């Protein structure tokens, strides 16, 4: 592991800028020189339309270094999630389905699942979760009311969009937990908009994980954890970065510029004589216009959220109801 | 009580057309001849901009006759709820506040309240509840995070829009009950769109009641009860009629026409010879184009729901936070 | 032609209740006894999922009787336009495409077309036009900016949603005419929500006509005509009934009841002795609760408008760009 | 004028990053050393809740240097436009009214005005214009239909939201010009979302100008000019920055860092030896992750656009109808 990368990682942590995507945390830790991180495994698959990385946090050592719970984090990277093209949308949705299926083991087709869409539907960059929910059709209540043959291949699914603490006065985690007590699902699926650690991640990345949502994650902040410990059943999370701190954008450019300067032979020696804290201070000063809590989102955010919620809603439906009657399925898509 | 009115009432019950407004049930039972209904009391107040009727179902006899739970039902009738005029809107809101306050006794300003907006935000005539919620600001989570002086006069309020069974797969009552277990409110306020028993009620009427929501009530149907028995704490409901059965519109006209015919001396005798069931059958036949489940709403429904949700949201805020800091209140209105 | 039907027709005209659909005007005029209307031709085709009637107003005599401009009116009647089922939606859309194509003759694939969506997007029952526009992709501006091979089979299409007089202060017809002066289209397509003459028409009927929009038609009223005379180029209109006068619903039931009474042998003779004006007066009195300007729409109006706008948008795209590149088409559907 | 500022200005121009706000262009040109720009005058007023700068481009020399048309540009800078507080919103609206009034001279209260809201209502950061329009009430069509005493103090106003070229296939300028031909307004008011030259301008700045909209301005690009030359009548524009290029954010930080480095005595001399083009290249390289067309908007964009459209709509109403009947005004606010 790269020593200076580790320093930078702890600096980012101090600044409240640690990436929410496990893959970004991993990249940050490895720095430029690469190398293995103890207790963490990374694999890569190249698909037609996407590159898929799997970060596995294997043990408590990996968890401590990465500042992420033990578990599996699949990151699907695909150039253009924000493009309004039904063919692309369908291909990405199928790819997400393929990877989501690997995360899900349920005792039978009768095992109920609860899908929770986190976030604030009144704020476009945070509306991914509620939008997915509004595109899903719940099926749990149909049992006993609709002929059995129609429900062949259909799992009992309930959905909830708990809103955000600032609007409801109730923690999302509390609402989901109490709904789960009613429904007794075998699994909870949580969808959330994430803050990226790099502007290039926005509109290009979907993360699926079996670790649920950690405290403090998400576009809105200070959330309680939604995971196996707090919910009592496995929690699979699907997250899509929609915002990034302006400070992160600028800091990356500063770092890159700083590196460039070092490559000028005449300058390199003198720059290296500057003490690390001095450099940090100079950068901090330059970064001041980018206030710590200022997060930005691309101008195309409406299309991005719309397309991503369609992709995710379809992938969830295909995953949870694998053999649905085709005619019944036409009510969904 | 009018005998023929009672027959008509039981007919309406049989047809699934019993009015959701207590005042309408009362009017229906009394028929044209008026008179008292045993176990039920009616009072009337005339205000500047509205007439206010209070129906009190005093005992089990009244409850059985009215097919409504024992309790108090206040009906505010005001010509133009759908008018886009801020002055009118403000006056109606103040009137609702005045009457809502009479329903609410809480042990202290610290006693938490849960406000639940029933209905489907994707269906305009059923969106009243969720729209009220989206205009309310929750305050429960501010305690301990915001300076005490700002929260002076502010009650801890949490809000929830549980959606509808057909979209979530979960009974609204179940979601509200489990949220209530978390929050432990001293009172639950429920807002719902109602089905009227008369087209003239739509866009003109607000009902406040201390009996909660009965099973089957509301624009969407087959709901579980949300009341003191099921929730464990008092439930105050605010309902506004937004739809009416097409069959009810037509039936009223038929009845009125039938009465007109009876007033023709030559006809009266012969019409009276027609056996009651025959008349009912003739009417039923004529009513066939109005299918039983066909409910309609005025063309102006978008404005109606928008204005009513503003009226209700303001009345709730004024009732629950009576002495709110003026500067803080500006965040709400 | 039925004499009493003619009387009823002129009565409806007097009440401002003449049907906007040509087929309804035709049915009303023919009454129960059927028969031909001079200067008007009716044909019927039965398709898999729909019945298609074509009313042709052949000459000025037909036009005067029908109170409709000379031209062709195709009415597609299909049980469930409001059903959320993608298969049904696709079939209906293909059927509309088939019939719309018959109306459209353009000199070449380069001939520009202007599509105008009338109505008020803030009022759900009147939002059909603007919703269709928001689902269409304009192509006129792509010429010269996008490689020719992509635009193969793509016609230059411009779109406009002129809003309503009450919101903009400008007649829709004026906005469309001045846009047409800029664009010089060879054809204008107009989409509008209509008022039905029968509740059973709502959510079941699509009318295509080559007569454009007549003054006074549409859910909002008092519009100027949008037709070949006012626009200078052919105007094809697509209309879907979304509202109906409450008075029409009730009047139909009254008429049917009145007929039933006549079938009682003892009554028939006496009822016939009542002078026609007396009967009309009795009916008018009974109809009073249904105010003249009160229009209603089904509770399911949101789904209805959503589905119909998708059907129409797809049909328009398929009609105007018949041989579009498949990959390019994926940007539309 | 600062020589290096001028270099930077032409660099920004080359990069397509020239600020849309005149005040920003002015600041950029003056650089750190300040000084006067020939042909341009700047004045500053400090108000209770805002600072107001007036940039006057006096002649063709000023226009050439500033790359802005001759005319007056008032910039209202107010910390928190995005705050949801009705009192603040009202104060800002009054301030905008005060300054907007100075721009408007009309021959009489009967002189008609056309208000045009540019932008795409389906894209939140570009939806300001259409949102203002949806909050304005047109009055032009009321003349002759509403009693004269109600219209006392009410000017004939028409509104239009022309959409964007990419959605309609028609240039906004063309639609506005042809509407203007119909309405013959004495003045056109245009509202548009702008691209800022500095992240701190977003959610804090309103620009009023008598120069209309220049080609290429606005959040969407490649627009035709909307000004006195193209419209034939004076055009007043109101613009609010809602997006900023990510590259601009990063570049400002880089520049600031570069300056910091120069203040290290040991480094200063060596850094100065680096040729200007080399420095530019190093910066360009570092800026690469921020693609040229990547524009970002704050996470709080929904609230920002909502509040700003309310502020602008109220200011326009107060400015155009100065002595409106209070009861009539209640239909607007």
Coordinates of N, CA, C and O in Angstrom, one line a residue, chain B residues 83-87 326-328 330-333, chain D residues 83-87 326-328 330-333:
Chain B
X83 N -61.7 28.1 -5.3 CA -61.3 29.4 -5.8 C -59.9 29.7 -5.4 O -59.5 29.6 -4.3
X84 N -59.1 30.2 -6.4 CA -57.7 30.5 -6.2 C -57.6 32.0 -5.7 O -57.3 32.9 -6.4
X85 N -58.0 32.2 -4.5 CA -57.9 33.6 -3.9 C -57.3 33.5 -2.5 O -57.9 32.8 -1.6
X86 N -56.2 34.1 -2.3 CA -55.4 33.9 -1.1 C -56.2 34.4 0.1 O -56.0 33.9 1.2
X87 N -57.0 35.4 -0.1 CA -57.8 35.9 1.1 C -58.8 34.9 1.6 O -58.9 34.6 2.7
X326 N -42.6 34.1 15.4 CA -43.0 34.5 14.1 C -42.0 34.3 13.0 O -42.3 34.0 11.9
X327 N -40.7 34.5 13.3 CA -39.7 34.4 12.3 C -39.6 32.9 11.9 O -39.4 32.6 10.8
X328 N -39.7 32.0 12.9 CA -39.7 30.6 12.6 C -40.9 30.2 11.8 O -40.7 29.4 10.9
X330 N -42.3 31.8 9.6 CA -42.1 32.2 8.2 C -41.5 31.0 7.3 O -41.5 31.1 6.1
X331 N -40.9 30.0 8.0 CA -40.4 28.9 7.3 C -41.6 28.0 6.8 O -41.4 27.1 6.0
X332 N -42.8 28.2 7.4 CA -43.9 27.3 7.1 C -44.8 27.9 6.1 O -45.3 27.2 5.2
X333 N -45.1 29.2 6.2 CA -46.2 29.8 5.3 C -45.6 30.6 4.2 O -44.7 31.4 4.4
Chain D
X83 N -33.0 30.0 0.5 CA -33.6 29.8 1.8 C -35.1 29.8 1.8 O -35.7 30.7 1.2
X84 N -35.8 28.8 2.3 CA -37.3 28.7 2.3 C -37.8 29.6 3.5 O -38.3 29.0 4.5
X85 N -37.8 30.9 3.3 CA -38.3 31.7 4.4 C -39.2 32.8 3.8 O -38.7 33.6 3.0
X86 N -40.5 32.8 4.1 CA -41.4 33.7 3.4 C -41.1 35.2 3.6 O -41.3 36.0 2.7
X87 N -40.5 35.5 4.7 CA -40.2 36.9 5.0 C -39.0 37.4 4.1 O -39.1 38.4 3.4
X326 N -56.8 45.5 -4.5 CA -56.3 44.5 -3.5 C -56.9 43.1 -3.6 O -56.3 42.1 -3.5
X327 N -58.3 43.2 -3.7 CA -59.0 41.9 -3.8 C -58.6 41.1 -5.0 O -58.5 39.9 -5.0
X328 N -58.4 41.8 -6.1 CA -58.0 41.2 -7.4 C -56.6 40.6 -7.2 O -56.3 39.5 -7.7
X330 N -55.3 39.4 -4.8 CA -55.3 38.2 -4.0 C -55.4 36.9 -4.9 O -55.1 35.8 -4.4
X331 N -55.8 37.1 -6.1 CA -55.8 36.0 -7.0 C -54.3 35.7 -7.5 O -54.1 34.6 -8.1
X332 N -53.4 36.6 -7.3 CA -52.1 36.4 -7.8 C -51.1 35.8 -6.7 O -50.3 35.0 -7.0
X333 N -51.2 36.4 -5.5 CA -50.2 36.0 -4.5 C -50.7 35.0 -3.5 O -51.8 35.1 -3.0

